[in-house]
């Protein structure tokens, strides 16, 4: 049994995405590592769109159907042109609603929030992962081997759109600073020239900084540590259909244990535009290691 439970979910009563909803200016709650949950905020499918709640619309190569920005290109979907246009319009509507919503919740980020991928996930997540590193049923922070973030934050808006009453089941874990301290001895500096080489070889989209290296080391250390997965402070959280939730997924320890049919919007925010930049993983890691982490 886990040693302790973690209470990081904060619930809000909002039932509208629009600008006149009640919750606003909650940057401190988000930035201190909470998950903001809105159990009455559903993303409604029209009767015509309900046919998309079926894994057959994913093309088989990707598990997600997504719209890329700024191009607005639809990826990962299979179907007739007319259907794909309707599917894309549905996903774009989620992008627009979640963007307006994020700017109401976090007005401090106005003008600085950049829209990342918008995805629709009609496939059940219980399928076997290709490797332990890709196994998102293990607690982790989000960090990507090929896409160095250079300290930029990952803000995510999720909505469970399951039509059969099935929850999205998560586990959440310890605060980021506690997590970084746990694996501090594993946070080794990149080898000289390694970042240049990986970028030159096309392994990374740009140079991997020491910050990116440390975030990947944390991601991998946690996923590879069975005792941590089993016994660290954590809680199970079920997000019922019709629930929206928001968090910084590069800060909140999370694991996706089950569920099918979800919308997800990613936003990027440079750490300097946080209300409390000292709460960011970059600042925490620089403080703990005593090093500047964006220079390599
Ligand atoms: Fe994740």
PDB file of C-alpha atoms and ligand atoms in Angstrom:
ATOM      1  CA  UNK A   1       0.000   0.000   0.000  1.00  0.00           C
ATOM      2  CA  UNK A   2       1.227   3.558  -0.699  1.00  0.00           C
ATOM      3  CA  UNK A   3       2.825   5.218   2.338  1.00  0.00           C
ATOM      4  CA  UNK A   4       0.656   8.329   2.162  1.00  0.00           C
ATOM      5  CA  UNK A   5      -2.052   9.861   0.051  1.00  0.00           C
ATOM      6  CA  UNK A   6      -1.693  13.022  -1.973  1.00  0.00           C
ATOM      7  CA  UNK A   7      -4.385  15.686  -2.058  1.00  0.00           C
ATOM      8  CA  UNK A   8      -3.675  17.934  -5.026  1.00  0.00           C
ATOM      9  CA  UNK A   9      -7.038  18.063  -6.822  1.00  0.00           C
ATOM     10  CA  UNK A  10      -9.048  21.259  -6.348  1.00  0.00           C
ATOM     11  CA  UNK A  11     -12.655  21.277  -7.553  1.00  0.00           C
ATOM     12  CA  UNK A  12     -14.521  24.256  -9.031  1.00  0.00           C
ATOM     13  CA  UNK A  13     -18.233  24.653  -9.813  1.00  0.00           C
ATOM     14  CA  UNK A  14     -18.003  26.106 -13.355  1.00  0.00           C
ATOM     15  CA  UNK A  15     -20.518  24.751 -15.845  1.00  0.00           C
ATOM     16  CA  UNK A  16     -19.654  27.066 -18.723  1.00  0.00           C
ATOM     17  CA  UNK A  17     -16.563  27.578 -20.901  1.00  0.00           C
ATOM     18  CA  UNK A  18     -17.517  31.175 -21.589  1.00  0.00           C
ATOM     19  CA  UNK A  19     -15.994  34.362 -20.192  1.00  0.00           C
ATOM     20  CA  UNK A  20     -18.735  34.857 -17.590  1.00  0.00           C
ATOM     21  CA  UNK A  21     -17.963  31.655 -15.648  1.00  0.00           C
ATOM     22  CA  UNK A  22     -17.120  32.054 -11.961  1.00  0.00           C
ATOM     23  CA  UNK A  23     -13.507  30.890 -11.671  1.00  0.00           C
ATOM     24  CA  UNK A  24     -10.719  33.264 -12.669  1.00  0.00           C
ATOM     25  CA  UNK A  25      -7.184  34.295 -11.687  1.00  0.00           C
ATOM     26  CA  UNK A  26      -6.266  30.924 -10.181  1.00  0.00           C
ATOM     27  CA  UNK A  27      -2.633  30.969 -11.387  1.00  0.00           C
ATOM     28  CA  UNK A  28      -1.283  30.400  -7.843  1.00  0.00           C
ATOM     29  CA  UNK A  29      -3.296  27.175  -7.483  1.00  0.00           C
ATOM     30  CA  UNK A  30      -2.068  25.834 -10.826  1.00  0.00           C
ATOM     31  CA  UNK A  31       1.537  26.924 -10.383  1.00  0.00           C
ATOM     32  CA  UNK A  32       1.823  25.378  -6.935  1.00  0.00           C
ATOM     33  CA  UNK A  33       1.249  21.963  -8.520  1.00  0.00           C
ATOM     34  CA  UNK A  34      -2.478  21.314  -8.199  1.00  0.00           C
ATOM     35  CA  UNK A  35      -4.879  19.707 -10.629  1.00  0.00           C
ATOM     36  CA  UNK A  36      -7.887  21.985 -11.178  1.00  0.00           C
ATOM     37  CA  UNK A  37     -10.997  19.864 -11.737  1.00  0.00           C
ATOM     38  CA  UNK A  38     -14.344  21.045 -13.101  1.00  0.00           C
ATOM     39  CA  UNK A  39     -16.823  18.178 -12.602  1.00  0.00           C
ATOM     40  CA  UNK A  40     -19.695  20.119 -14.251  1.00  0.00           C
ATOM     41  CA  UNK A  41     -17.838  21.341 -17.319  1.00  0.00           C
ATOM     42  CA  UNK A  42     -18.578  19.004 -20.215  1.00  0.00           C
ATOM     43  CA  UNK A  43     -17.572  19.278 -23.843  1.00  0.00           C
ATOM     44  CA  UNK A  44     -20.762  18.421 -25.667  1.00  0.00           C
ATOM     45  CA  UNK A  45     -20.901  16.472 -28.900  1.00  0.00           C
ATOM     46  CA  UNK A  46     -23.787  17.269 -31.227  1.00  0.00           C
ATOM     47  CA  UNK A  47     -25.947  14.290 -32.225  1.00  0.00           C
ATOM     48  CA  UNK A  48     -24.169  14.316 -35.591  1.00  0.00           C
ATOM     49  CA  UNK A  49     -20.740  14.221 -33.944  1.00  0.00           C
ATOM     50  CA  UNK A  50     -21.500  11.315 -31.613  1.00  0.00           C
ATOM     51  CA  UNK A  51     -20.501   8.862 -34.375  1.00  0.00           C
ATOM     52  CA  UNK A  52     -16.901  10.000 -33.780  1.00  0.00           C
ATOM     53  CA  UNK A  53     -16.925   8.325 -30.345  1.00  0.00           C
ATOM     54  CA  UNK A  54     -15.439   5.225 -31.924  1.00  0.00           C
ATOM     55  CA  UNK A  55     -11.811   4.091 -32.236  1.00  0.00           C
ATOM     56  CA  UNK A  56     -12.271   3.360 -35.940  1.00  0.00           C
ATOM     57  CA  UNK A  57     -11.645   7.068 -36.685  1.00  0.00           C
ATOM     58  CA  UNK A  58      -8.022   6.710 -35.510  1.00  0.00           C
ATOM     59  CA  UNK A  59      -5.966   5.592 -38.495  1.00  0.00           C
ATOM     60  CA  UNK A  60      -4.263   2.726 -36.608  1.00  0.00           C
ATOM     61  CA  UNK A  61      -0.767   4.206 -36.712  1.00  0.00           C
ATOM     62  CA  UNK A  62      -1.566   6.913 -34.164  1.00  0.00           C
ATOM     63  CA  UNK A  63      -3.770   6.334 -31.132  1.00  0.00           C
ATOM     64  CA  UNK A  64      -4.865   9.957 -31.237  1.00  0.00           C
ATOM     65  CA  UNK A  65      -6.586  12.076 -33.804  1.00  0.00           C
ATOM     66  CA  UNK A  66      -5.074  15.528 -33.550  1.00  0.00           C
ATOM     67  CA  UNK A  67      -5.017  18.995 -35.012  1.00  0.00           C
ATOM     68  CA  UNK A  68      -1.587  20.621 -35.263  1.00  0.00           C
ATOM     69  CA  UNK A  69      -1.085  24.333 -34.823  1.00  0.00           C
ATOM     70  CA  UNK A  70      -0.492  26.817 -36.316  1.00  0.00           C
ATOM     71  CA  UNK A  71      -1.216  24.902 -39.550  1.00  0.00           C
ATOM     72  CA  UNK A  72      -4.585  23.511 -38.441  1.00  0.00           C
ATOM     73  CA  UNK A  73      -3.729  20.207 -40.132  1.00  0.00           C
ATOM     74  CA  UNK A  74      -5.671  17.089 -39.071  1.00  0.00           C
ATOM     75  CA  UNK A  75      -3.435  14.087 -38.247  1.00  0.00           C
ATOM     76  CA  UNK A  76      -4.041  10.459 -37.369  1.00  0.00           C
ATOM     77  CA  UNK A  77      -7.601  10.171 -38.700  1.00  0.00           C
ATOM     78  CA  UNK A  78      -9.020   7.824 -41.314  1.00  0.00           C
ATOM     79  CA  UNK A  79     -12.271   8.407 -43.211  1.00  0.00           C
ATOM     80  CA  UNK A  80     -14.102  10.183 -46.031  1.00  0.00           C
ATOM     81  CA  UNK A  81     -13.287  13.831 -46.689  1.00  0.00           C
ATOM     82  CA  UNK A  82     -16.660  15.084 -45.447  1.00  0.00           C
ATOM     83  CA  UNK A  83     -16.388  13.107 -42.228  1.00  0.00           C
ATOM     84  CA  UNK A  84     -12.838  14.262 -41.648  1.00  0.00           C
ATOM     85  CA  UNK A  85     -13.889  17.895 -42.079  1.00  0.00           C
ATOM     86  CA  UNK A  86     -16.588  17.428 -39.420  1.00  0.00           C
ATOM     87  CA  UNK A  87     -14.132  15.656 -37.115  1.00  0.00           C
ATOM     88  CA  UNK A  88     -11.619  18.445 -37.546  1.00  0.00           C
ATOM     89  CA  UNK A  89     -14.287  21.081 -36.801  1.00  0.00           C
ATOM     90  CA  UNK A  90     -15.134  19.238 -33.566  1.00  0.00           C
ATOM     91  CA  UNK A  91     -11.483  19.233 -32.451  1.00  0.00           C
ATOM     92  CA  UNK A  92     -10.998  22.881 -33.432  1.00  0.00           C
ATOM     93  CA  UNK A  93     -14.059  23.785 -31.349  1.00  0.00           C
ATOM     94  CA  UNK A  94     -12.404  22.164 -28.332  1.00  0.00           C
ATOM     95  CA  UNK A  95      -9.187  24.094 -29.032  1.00  0.00           C
ATOM     96  CA  UNK A  96     -11.053  27.397 -29.126  1.00  0.00           C
ATOM     97  CA  UNK A  97     -13.174  26.710 -26.043  1.00  0.00           C
ATOM     98  CA  UNK A  98     -10.250  25.498 -23.975  1.00  0.00           C
ATOM     99  CA  UNK A  99      -8.126  28.469 -25.020  1.00  0.00           C
ATOM    100  CA  UNK A 100     -10.778  30.974 -23.964  1.00  0.00           C
ATOM    101  CA  UNK A 101     -11.251  29.037 -20.755  1.00  0.00           C
ATOM    102  CA  UNK A 102      -7.507  28.962 -19.958  1.00  0.00           C
ATOM    103  CA  UNK A 103      -7.262  32.708 -20.489  1.00  0.00           C
ATOM    104  CA  UNK A 104     -10.169  33.253 -18.072  1.00  0.00           C
ATOM    105  CA  UNK A 105      -8.596  30.994 -15.441  1.00  0.00           C
ATOM    106  CA  UNK A 106      -5.112  32.414 -15.976  1.00  0.00           C
ATOM    107  CA  UNK A 107      -5.355  36.016 -17.219  1.00  0.00           C
ATOM    108  CA  UNK A 108      -1.704  36.583 -16.296  1.00  0.00           C
ATOM    109  CA  UNK A 109      -0.756  34.379 -19.271  1.00  0.00           C
ATOM    110  CA  UNK A 110      -2.654  36.551 -21.763  1.00  0.00           C
ATOM    111  CA  UNK A 111      -0.639  37.117 -24.936  1.00  0.00           C
ATOM    112  CA  UNK A 112       1.899  34.435 -23.961  1.00  0.00           C
ATOM    113  CA  UNK A 113       0.012  31.131 -24.151  1.00  0.00           C
ATOM    114  CA  UNK A 114       0.909  29.265 -27.344  1.00  0.00           C
ATOM    115  CA  UNK A 115      -1.441  26.640 -28.681  1.00  0.00           C
ATOM    116  CA  UNK A 116       0.092  23.161 -29.031  1.00  0.00           C
ATOM    117  CA  UNK A 117      -1.627  20.065 -30.395  1.00  0.00           C
ATOM    118  CA  UNK A 118      -5.306  19.458 -29.806  1.00  0.00           C
ATOM    119  CA  UNK A 119      -6.156  15.789 -29.629  1.00  0.00           C
ATOM    120  CA  UNK A 120      -9.146  13.523 -29.546  1.00  0.00           C
ATOM    121  CA  UNK A 121      -8.414  10.109 -28.034  1.00  0.00           C
ATOM    122  CA  UNK A 122     -11.116   7.602 -28.960  1.00  0.00           C
ATOM    123  CA  UNK A 123      -8.935   4.564 -28.217  1.00  0.00           C
ATOM    124  CA  UNK A 124      -8.986   2.728 -24.877  1.00  0.00           C
ATOM    125  CA  UNK A 125      -5.670   3.367 -23.109  1.00  0.00           C
ATOM    126  CA  UNK A 126      -5.416  -0.116 -21.611  1.00  0.00           C
ATOM    127  CA  UNK A 127      -3.417  -1.488 -24.554  1.00  0.00           C
ATOM    128  CA  UNK A 128       0.129  -2.729 -23.885  1.00  0.00           C
ATOM    129  CA  UNK A 129       2.805  -0.014 -24.245  1.00  0.00           C
ATOM    130  CA  UNK A 130       5.809  -0.576 -26.493  1.00  0.00           C
ATOM    131  CA  UNK A 131       8.277  -0.136 -23.605  1.00  0.00           C
ATOM    132  CA  UNK A 132       8.449   0.805 -19.924  1.00  0.00           C
ATOM    133  CA  UNK A 133       9.550   4.291 -20.940  1.00  0.00           C
ATOM    134  CA  UNK A 134       6.335   4.770 -22.926  1.00  0.00           C
ATOM    135  CA  UNK A 135       4.169   3.192 -20.241  1.00  0.00           C
ATOM    136  CA  UNK A 136       2.014   6.090 -19.041  1.00  0.00           C
ATOM    137  CA  UNK A 137       0.325   3.904 -16.411  1.00  0.00           C
ATOM    138  CA  UNK A 138       3.511   4.571 -14.402  1.00  0.00           C
ATOM    139  CA  UNK A 139       3.745   7.832 -12.453  1.00  0.00           C
ATOM    140  CA  UNK A 140       5.784  10.415 -14.365  1.00  0.00           C
ATOM    141  CA  UNK A 141       6.212  14.041 -15.299  1.00  0.00           C
ATOM    142  CA  UNK A 142       5.956  14.815 -19.002  1.00  0.00           C
ATOM    143  CA  UNK A 143       9.294  15.150 -20.803  1.00  0.00           C
ATOM    144  CA  UNK A 144      10.061  14.243 -24.403  1.00  0.00           C
ATOM    145  CA  UNK A 145      13.332  12.802 -25.744  1.00  0.00           C
ATOM    146  CA  UNK A 146      13.065  14.414 -29.189  1.00  0.00           C
ATOM    147  CA  UNK A 147      11.492  17.721 -28.205  1.00  0.00           C
ATOM    148  CA  UNK A 148      13.593  19.769 -25.754  1.00  0.00           C
ATOM    149  CA  UNK A 149      11.451  22.359 -23.961  1.00  0.00           C
ATOM    150  CA  UNK A 150      14.192  24.698 -22.659  1.00  0.00           C
ATOM    151  CA  UNK A 151      12.118  25.425 -19.553  1.00  0.00           C
ATOM    152  CA  UNK A 152       8.861  26.128 -21.409  1.00  0.00           C
ATOM    153  CA  UNK A 153       5.844  24.892 -19.436  1.00  0.00           C
ATOM    154  CA  UNK A 154       3.290  22.322 -20.594  1.00  0.00           C
ATOM    155  CA  UNK A 155      -0.222  23.382 -19.628  1.00  0.00           C
ATOM    156  CA  UNK A 156      -2.865  20.798 -20.446  1.00  0.00           C
ATOM    157  CA  UNK A 157      -6.661  20.926 -20.519  1.00  0.00           C
ATOM    158  CA  UNK A 158      -8.366  17.506 -20.527  1.00  0.00           C
ATOM    159  CA  UNK A 159     -12.021  16.583 -20.851  1.00  0.00           C
ATOM    160  CA  UNK A 160     -13.552  13.127 -20.457  1.00  0.00           C
ATOM    161  CA  UNK A 161     -16.144  12.732 -23.230  1.00  0.00           C
ATOM    162  CA  UNK A 162     -16.897   9.045 -22.634  1.00  0.00           C
ATOM    163  CA  UNK A 163     -20.567   8.319 -23.524  1.00  0.00           C
ATOM    164  CA  UNK A 164     -20.856   5.155 -21.403  1.00  0.00           C
ATOM    165  CA  UNK A 165     -20.200   6.539 -17.919  1.00  0.00           C
ATOM    166  CA  UNK A 166     -16.590   5.335 -17.898  1.00  0.00           C
ATOM    167  CA  UNK A 167     -14.207   7.515 -15.852  1.00  0.00           C
ATOM    168  CA  UNK A 168     -10.725   8.587 -16.867  1.00  0.00           C
ATOM    169  CA  UNK A 169      -8.677   6.982 -14.124  1.00  0.00           C
ATOM    170  CA  UNK A 170      -5.481   8.713 -12.995  1.00  0.00           C
ATOM    171  CA  UNK A 171      -2.990   8.384 -10.223  1.00  0.00           C
ATOM    172  CA  UNK A 172      -1.289  11.545  -9.001  1.00  0.00           C
ATOM    173  CA  UNK A 173       1.900  11.697  -6.953  1.00  0.00           C
ATOM    174  CA  UNK A 174       4.237  13.736  -4.786  1.00  0.00           C
ATOM    175  CA  UNK A 175       5.066  17.445  -5.264  1.00  0.00           C
ATOM    176  CA  UNK A 176       7.707  18.241  -7.876  1.00  0.00           C
ATOM    177  CA  UNK A 177      10.365  19.449  -5.451  1.00  0.00           C
ATOM    178  CA  UNK A 178      10.038  16.331  -3.306  1.00  0.00           C
ATOM    179  CA  UNK A 179      10.263  14.242  -6.477  1.00  0.00           C
ATOM    180  CA  UNK A 180      13.380  16.037  -7.716  1.00  0.00           C
ATOM    181  CA  UNK A 181      15.054  15.596  -4.303  1.00  0.00           C
ATOM    182  CA  UNK A 182      14.287  11.860  -4.426  1.00  0.00           C
ATOM    183  CA  UNK A 183      16.351  11.437  -7.597  1.00  0.00           C
ATOM    184  CA  UNK A 184      18.786  14.344  -7.179  1.00  0.00           C
ATOM    185  CA  UNK A 185      21.825  12.040  -7.226  1.00  0.00           C
ATOM    186  CA  UNK A 186      20.710  10.736 -10.646  1.00  0.00           C
ATOM    187  CA  UNK A 187      20.669  14.198 -12.237  1.00  0.00           C
ATOM    188  CA  UNK A 188      23.943  14.030 -14.108  1.00  0.00           C
ATOM    189  CA  UNK A 189      25.218  16.695 -16.494  1.00  0.00           C
ATOM    190  CA  UNK A 190      25.106  16.017 -20.232  1.00  0.00           C
ATOM    191  CA  UNK A 191      28.391  14.852 -21.753  1.00  0.00           C
ATOM    192  CA  UNK A 192      30.263  17.639 -23.560  1.00  0.00           C
ATOM    193  CA  UNK A 193      29.173  17.715 -27.196  1.00  0.00           C
ATOM    194  CA  UNK A 194      26.268  15.282 -26.696  1.00  0.00           C
ATOM    195  CA  UNK A 195      23.559  17.929 -27.164  1.00  0.00           C
ATOM    196  CA  UNK A 196      25.225  19.208 -30.337  1.00  0.00           C
ATOM    197  CA  UNK A 197      25.574  15.674 -31.693  1.00  0.00           C
ATOM    198  CA  UNK A 198      21.945  14.679 -31.006  1.00  0.00           C
ATOM    199  CA  UNK A 199      20.696  17.832 -32.696  1.00  0.00           C
ATOM    200  CA  UNK A 200      23.049  17.409 -35.659  1.00  0.00           C
ATOM    201  CA  UNK A 201      21.905  13.794 -36.065  1.00  0.00           C
ATOM    202  CA  UNK A 202      18.226  14.795 -35.989  1.00  0.00           C
ATOM    203  CA  UNK A 203      17.526  12.917 -32.749  1.00  0.00           C
ATOM    204  CA  UNK A 204      16.366  16.159 -31.118  1.00  0.00           C
ATOM    205  CA  UNK A 205      14.485  19.011 -32.792  1.00  0.00           C
ATOM    206  CA  UNK A 206      16.826  21.514 -31.119  1.00  0.00           C
ATOM    207  CA  UNK A 207      19.659  21.283 -28.637  1.00  0.00           C
ATOM    208  CA  UNK A 208      18.891  19.433 -25.435  1.00  0.00           C
ATOM    209  CA  UNK A 209      19.813  21.600 -22.452  1.00  0.00           C
ATOM    210  CA  UNK A 210      20.846  20.337 -19.010  1.00  0.00           C
ATOM    211  CA  UNK A 211      17.265  21.203 -17.967  1.00  0.00           C
ATOM    212  CA  UNK A 212      15.842  18.868 -20.618  1.00  0.00           C
ATOM    213  CA  UNK A 213      18.339  16.176 -19.669  1.00  0.00           C
ATOM    214  CA  UNK A 214      17.297  16.398 -16.014  1.00  0.00           C
ATOM    215  CA  UNK A 215      13.578  16.291 -16.839  1.00  0.00           C
ATOM    216  CA  UNK A 216      14.159  13.135 -18.904  1.00  0.00           C
ATOM    217  CA  UNK A 217      16.246  11.651 -16.106  1.00  0.00           C
ATOM    218  CA  UNK A 218      13.380  12.282 -13.675  1.00  0.00           C
ATOM    219  CA  UNK A 219      10.839  10.819 -16.116  1.00  0.00           C
ATOM    220  CA  UNK A 220      12.917   7.677 -16.619  1.00  0.00           C
ATOM    221  CA  UNK A 221      14.023   7.260 -12.992  1.00  0.00           C
ATOM    222  CA  UNK A 222      10.410   7.315 -11.812  1.00  0.00           C
ATOM    223  CA  UNK A 223       9.098   4.934 -14.464  1.00  0.00           C
ATOM    224  CA  UNK A 224      11.947   2.459 -13.905  1.00  0.00           C
ATOM    225  CA  UNK A 225      11.531   2.422 -10.116  1.00  0.00           C
ATOM    226  CA  UNK A 226       8.990  -0.242  -9.170  1.00  0.00           C
ATOM    227  CA  UNK A 227       9.228   0.561  -5.451  1.00  0.00           C
ATOM    228  CA  UNK A 228       8.499   4.226  -6.168  1.00  0.00           C
ATOM    229  CA  UNK A 229       5.529   3.299  -8.334  1.00  0.00           C
ATOM    230  CA  UNK A 230       4.139   1.030  -5.650  1.00  0.00           C
ATOM    231  CA  UNK A 231       4.968   2.827  -2.402  1.00  0.00           C
ATOM    232  CA  UNK A 232       5.423   6.551  -2.974  1.00  0.00           C
ATOM    233  CA  UNK A 233       2.766   9.014  -1.751  1.00  0.00           C
ATOM    234  CA  UNK A 234      -0.058   8.942  -4.293  1.00  0.00           C
ATOM    235  CA  UNK A 235      -3.795   8.942  -4.851  1.00  0.00           C
ATOM    236  CA  UNK A 236      -6.194   7.481  -7.342  1.00  0.00           C
ATOM    237  CA  UNK A 237      -8.427  10.059  -9.008  1.00  0.00           C
ATOM    238  CA  UNK A 238     -11.392   9.237 -11.228  1.00  0.00           C
ATOM    239  CA  UNK A 239     -12.524  11.944 -13.632  1.00  0.00           C
ATOM    240  CA  UNK A 240     -16.129  11.157 -14.514  1.00  0.00           C
ATOM    241  CA  UNK A 241     -17.529  11.858 -17.997  1.00  0.00           C
ATOM    242  CA  UNK A 242     -18.368  15.542 -18.269  1.00  0.00           C
ATOM    243  CA  UNK A 243     -15.355  16.529 -16.169  1.00  0.00           C
ATOM    244  CA  UNK A 244     -12.666  18.922 -17.377  1.00  0.00           C
ATOM    245  CA  UNK A 245      -9.319  19.147 -15.601  1.00  0.00           C
ATOM    246  CA  UNK A 246      -6.258  21.329 -15.989  1.00  0.00           C
ATOM    247  CA  UNK A 247      -2.653  20.986 -14.807  1.00  0.00           C
ATOM    248  CA  UNK A 248       0.974  21.582 -15.654  1.00  0.00           C
ATOM    249  CA  UNK A 249       1.882  18.067 -16.787  1.00  0.00           C
ATOM    250  CA  UNK A 250       5.614  18.837 -16.563  1.00  0.00           C
ATOM    251  CA  UNK A 251       5.151  19.421 -12.812  1.00  0.00           C
ATOM    252  CA  UNK A 252       2.320  17.151 -11.632  1.00  0.00           C
ATOM    253  CA  UNK A 253       3.268  13.488 -11.174  1.00  0.00           C
ATOM    254  CA  UNK A 254       0.549  11.618 -13.039  1.00  0.00           C
ATOM    255  CA  UNK A 255      -0.295   8.217 -14.485  1.00  0.00           C
ATOM    256  CA  UNK A 256      -3.195   7.370 -16.793  1.00  0.00           C
ATOM    257  CA  UNK A 257      -4.632   4.059 -15.576  1.00  0.00           C
ATOM    258  CA  UNK A 258      -7.690   3.675 -17.767  1.00  0.00           C
ATOM    259  CA  UNK A 259     -10.402   5.274 -19.826  1.00  0.00           C
ATOM    260  CA  UNK A 260     -11.542   5.887 -23.368  1.00  0.00           C
ATOM    261  CA  UNK A 261     -12.676   8.992 -25.261  1.00  0.00           C
ATOM    262  CA  UNK A 262     -10.920  12.141 -24.147  1.00  0.00           C
ATOM    263  CA  UNK A 263     -10.182  15.591 -25.486  1.00  0.00           C
ATOM    264  CA  UNK A 264      -6.811  17.141 -24.710  1.00  0.00           C
ATOM    265  CA  UNK A 265      -5.384  20.584 -25.441  1.00  0.00           C
ATOM    266  CA  UNK A 266      -1.727  21.456 -24.857  1.00  0.00           C
ATOM    267  CA  UNK A 267      -0.511  25.014 -24.362  1.00  0.00           C
ATOM    268  CA  UNK A 268       3.084  26.181 -24.095  1.00  0.00           C
ATOM    269  CA  UNK A 269       4.071  28.963 -21.737  1.00  0.00           C
ATOM    270  CA  UNK A 270       7.568  30.312 -21.252  1.00  0.00           C
ATOM    271  CA  UNK A 271       8.496  30.168 -17.558  1.00  0.00           C
ATOM    272  CA  UNK A 272       9.195  33.912 -17.398  1.00  0.00           C
ATOM    273  CA  UNK A 273       5.456  34.550 -17.919  1.00  0.00           C
ATOM    274  CA  UNK A 274       4.367  32.561 -14.873  1.00  0.00           C
ATOM    275  CA  UNK A 275       2.925  34.550 -11.987  1.00  0.00           C
ATOM    276  CA  UNK A 276       5.454  32.761  -9.723  1.00  0.00           C
ATOM    277  CA  UNK A 277       8.439  31.729 -11.913  1.00  0.00           C
ATOM    278  CA  UNK A 278      10.184  30.349  -8.815  1.00  0.00           C
ATOM    279  CA  UNK A 279       7.603  27.530  -8.713  1.00  0.00           C
ATOM    280  CA  UNK A 280       8.614  26.204 -12.164  1.00  0.00           C
ATOM    281  CA  UNK A 281      10.547  22.932 -12.541  1.00  0.00           C
ATOM    282  CA  UNK A 282      13.397  24.956 -14.067  1.00  0.00           C
ATOM    283  CA  UNK A 283      13.758  27.165 -10.990  1.00  0.00           C
ATOM    284  CA  UNK A 284      13.375  24.222  -8.604  1.00  0.00           C
ATOM    285  CA  UNK A 285      16.013  22.166 -10.419  1.00  0.00           C
ATOM    286  CA  UNK A 286      18.431  25.111 -10.643  1.00  0.00           C
ATOM    287  CA  UNK A 287      18.016  25.702  -6.946  1.00  0.00           C
ATOM    288  CA  UNK A 288      18.545  22.051  -6.011  1.00  0.00           C
ATOM    289  CA  UNK A 289      21.537  21.466  -8.302  1.00  0.00           C
ATOM    290  CA  UNK A 290      23.099  24.894  -7.776  1.00  0.00           C
ATOM    291  CA  UNK A 291      23.634  25.189 -11.524  1.00  0.00           C
ATOM    292  CA  UNK A 292      22.228  27.183 -14.427  1.00  0.00           C
ATOM    293  CA  UNK A 293      20.497  24.614 -16.621  1.00  0.00           C
ATOM    294  CA  UNK A 294      19.712  26.320 -19.923  1.00  0.00           C
ATOM    295  CA  UNK A 295      23.251  26.978 -21.090  1.00  0.00           C
ATOM    296  CA  UNK A 296      24.197  23.652 -22.739  1.00  0.00           C
TER     297      UNK A 296
HETATM  298 FE1  LIG B   1       1.981  12.181 -19.182  1.00  0.00          FE
END
